[in-house]
Amino acid sequence: DADVTQTPRNRITKTGKRIMLECSQTKGHDRMYWYRQDPGLGLRLIYYSFDVKDINKGEISDGYSVSRQAQAKFSLSLESAIPNQTALYFCATSGPVNEKLFFGSGTQLSVL
Amino acid sequence: AQTVTQSQPEMSVQEAETVTLSCTYDTSESDYYLFWYKQPPSRQMILVIRQEAYKQQNATENRFSVNFQKAAKSFSLKISDSQLGDAAMYFCAYRSPYSGGGADGLTFGKGTHLIIQP
């Protein structure tokens, strides 16, 4: 089983719809992240969390919200999806800062 | 804030040859961590190699090695004996040891698409 699990793997939705992307981990890590990947732009940080009560905005948080339901679960919501939110979304976890990030397999979101 | 620049959007190399992917970064910190990640068409993010800034010795993982030039803020990836399975997007990334203040995790470059010619 994957250490970092994202659902769904692919999602097509319409403009204005609310959508939630979910992430769960079995690594036991406190730090969790949501990134967005666009062609030619690399990965950019949307939100990150150190624990259930500590959530922080990243570089591109506008139009997104998150919820850390438990140490193992970190969900990303788009309250009213728009076409320029079409992207590949990654959840990641981390232990201490000198370690790598562990990534989920990504969610490809298309907003029509 | 730190920035990471990958100046080669695409590179092509013949199978079995050697290729070097470039990465530069900008930071005022003296201690930090640098990474190269590989993203094949499966879109999984796979760690290739990791370098700690306080270590002068360049990291090596089998056919993958880095040329870390701290003063020049350069962190290039060399792939020797290129194989078809090396075809992927490659991302250079920076990590600060200091969290909080609006920043944590990795700062990524825009990526280099590596094509392997058979």
Tab-separated table of C-alpha atoms in Angstrom, chain A residues 9-10 31 33 35 37 40-43 45 48 50 88 90 94 96-101 103-106 108, chain B residues 33 35 37 39 42-45 47 50 52 91 95-97 99-110:
chain	number	residue	atom	x	y	z
A	9	ARG	CA	-6.759	10.040	-9.236
A	10	ASN	CA	-8.607	11.999	-11.920
A	31	ARG	CA	4.099	17.969	8.109
A	33	TYR	CA	1.592	19.821	1.954
A	35	TYR	CA	1.179	21.441	-4.329
A	37	GLN	CA	1.741	21.455	-10.950
A	40	GLY	CA	6.166	24.833	-17.614
A	41	LEU	CA	5.687	26.156	-14.083
A	42	GLY	CA	6.884	23.313	-11.900
A	43	LEU	CA	5.242	22.617	-8.549
A	45	LEU	CA	2.932	25.298	-2.784
A	48	TYR	CA	1.037	23.350	4.371
A	50	PHE	CA	2.554	21.213	10.830
A	88	LEU	CA	-2.173	18.259	-11.390
A	90	PHE	CA	0.024	16.651	-5.281
A	94	SER	CA	7.654	15.145	5.489
A	96	PRO	CA	12.360	16.509	9.758
A	97	VAL	CA	13.447	19.338	7.451
A	98	ASN	CA	16.599	17.522	6.371
A	99	GLU	CA	14.538	14.770	4.777
A	100	LYS	CA	12.867	14.469	1.428
A	101	LEU	CA	9.169	14.931	0.824
A	103	PHE	CA	4.524	12.464	-2.597
A	104	GLY	CA	1.180	10.938	-3.402
A	105	SER	CA	0.438	9.855	-6.957
A	106	GLY	CA	-1.362	13.085	-7.782
A	108	GLN	CA	-5.430	15.427	-12.277
B	33	TYR	CA	19.184	21.025	1.312
B	35	PHE	CA	17.142	17.720	-4.264
B	37	TYR	CA	13.255	14.672	-8.369
B	39	GLN	CA	8.737	12.577	-12.779
B	42	SER	CA	3.353	7.852	-14.600
B	43	ARG	CA	3.553	11.315	-12.875
B	44	GLN	CA	4.965	9.845	-9.677
B	45	MET	CA	7.545	12.107	-7.986
B	47	LEU	CA	13.703	11.300	-5.442
B	50	ARG	CA	19.894	14.759	-2.237
B	52	GLU	CA	23.307	18.846	2.132
B	91	PHE	CA	12.892	18.974	-11.063
B	95	ARG	CA	14.632	23.161	1.139
B	96	SER	CA	15.364	25.570	3.946
B	97	PRO	CA	16.104	24.173	7.400
B	99	SER	CA	10.253	26.480	8.752
B	100	GLY	CA	7.424	28.880	9.359
B	101	GLY	CA	7.049	32.513	8.338
B	102	GLY	CA	5.066	31.508	5.293
B	103	ALA	CA	7.509	28.976	3.944
B	104	ASP	CA	8.139	25.308	4.386
B	105	GLY	CA	8.604	22.292	2.191
B	106	LEU	CA	10.337	22.430	-1.163
B	107	THR	CA	10.777	25.274	-3.644
B	108	PHE	CA	10.890	23.814	-7.134
B	109	GLY	CA	12.356	24.874	-10.435
B	110	LYS	CA	10.188	24.726	-13.528
